[in-house]
């Protein structure tokens, strides 16, 4: 992981778009073999992933890493309930033990966002395929390094942007409508998600036994324990570390990783970025990102029930969220597609299953690491705009703010102790 930002930027653009077939693995020649999976983090979201993969006949969970003993024990108990007392699933606090386990073919990363990049890069270097929750990373540099490692090591890397596959197909249909010109040329898109990240100001609490707090922090700055960041039980809620800049990007990144992803997919701009970021002077709404062709993507949360992604074209408007899709005129969404229309390829019954299928075929998954990296970068750019409160220019080929030292300082973070990208 000792890679300088300068040396990486020389290859970043070249590694983003590569052939659709990944050639380094033998799974395509052994379709009947079981895929052994390791888990890194088993909180609220990853707990659901664990249930899913325990239910897949062609997969077996063989390792679980988790910093909270109560959640680690619970995960192992669920494995034992499925496989029996002789399950041979290894339990560990340190994810490196999962990555060094030669039985593990692929890993599911469900940690807080600040812990996505380093395990991803280490997994790639160990030639293990990866399913990682969204957003891909907290920083732009981390997104680029993760992409580079995945490409260099030719792994199948799926990001958990499951709106590309699930939720009734509403988002897939929206993409097809936009790509087929149902509302004409789209010049503006509104993304209705929450606030950007804020500095963490939570008070210190006494750390209970059974939590490796130093490992939870990892590359993040040292601070004392707080249970809002790391719950002490088997929790059924999404912990609010996601609000804080040190660990995530606020609701803007948390849900923006879904909705910005759909916007750029629909516009066929999955592997590029804007050229200008224009934040509001105050408030937590209204930031604009402008693309070279004039397209505006606006962060604007409203009370409109269809506000998650709104496309504005010169012939109409299209609204989509997880409940459905509608348009003005209505026919833009309701009219059936014909044989000449552009359609997305069939990808299987679920997002996680698409990853398993691609592990076997060595094809790129529907939410490939490059798409996730560029969505993550988009969320970071928006957060940086709100943080600096001024207009910024962005070079989407060089991945930098030209001549802007203050903004460029936000691209990377120093890490902590042994947990550094360089």
mmCIF file of C-alpha atoms in Angstrom, residues 337-343:
data_model
loop_
_atom_site.group_PDB
_atom_site.id
_atom_site.type_symbol
_atom_site.label_atom_id
_atom_site.label_comp_id
_atom_site.label_asym_id
_atom_site.label_seq_id
_atom_site.Cartn_x
_atom_site.Cartn_y
_atom_site.Cartn_z
ATOM 1 C CA UNK A 337 -40.197 -0.407 -24.524
ATOM 2 C CA UNK A 338 -39.918 -1.792 -28.040
ATOM 3 C CA UNK A 339 -37.335 -4.012 -29.698
ATOM 4 C CA UNK A 340 -35.312 -1.043 -30.930
ATOM 5 C CA UNK A 341 -34.964 0.603 -27.523
ATOM 6 C CA UNK A 342 -31.734 0.490 -25.522
ATOM 7 C CA UNK A 343 -32.080 -1.944 -22.603
#
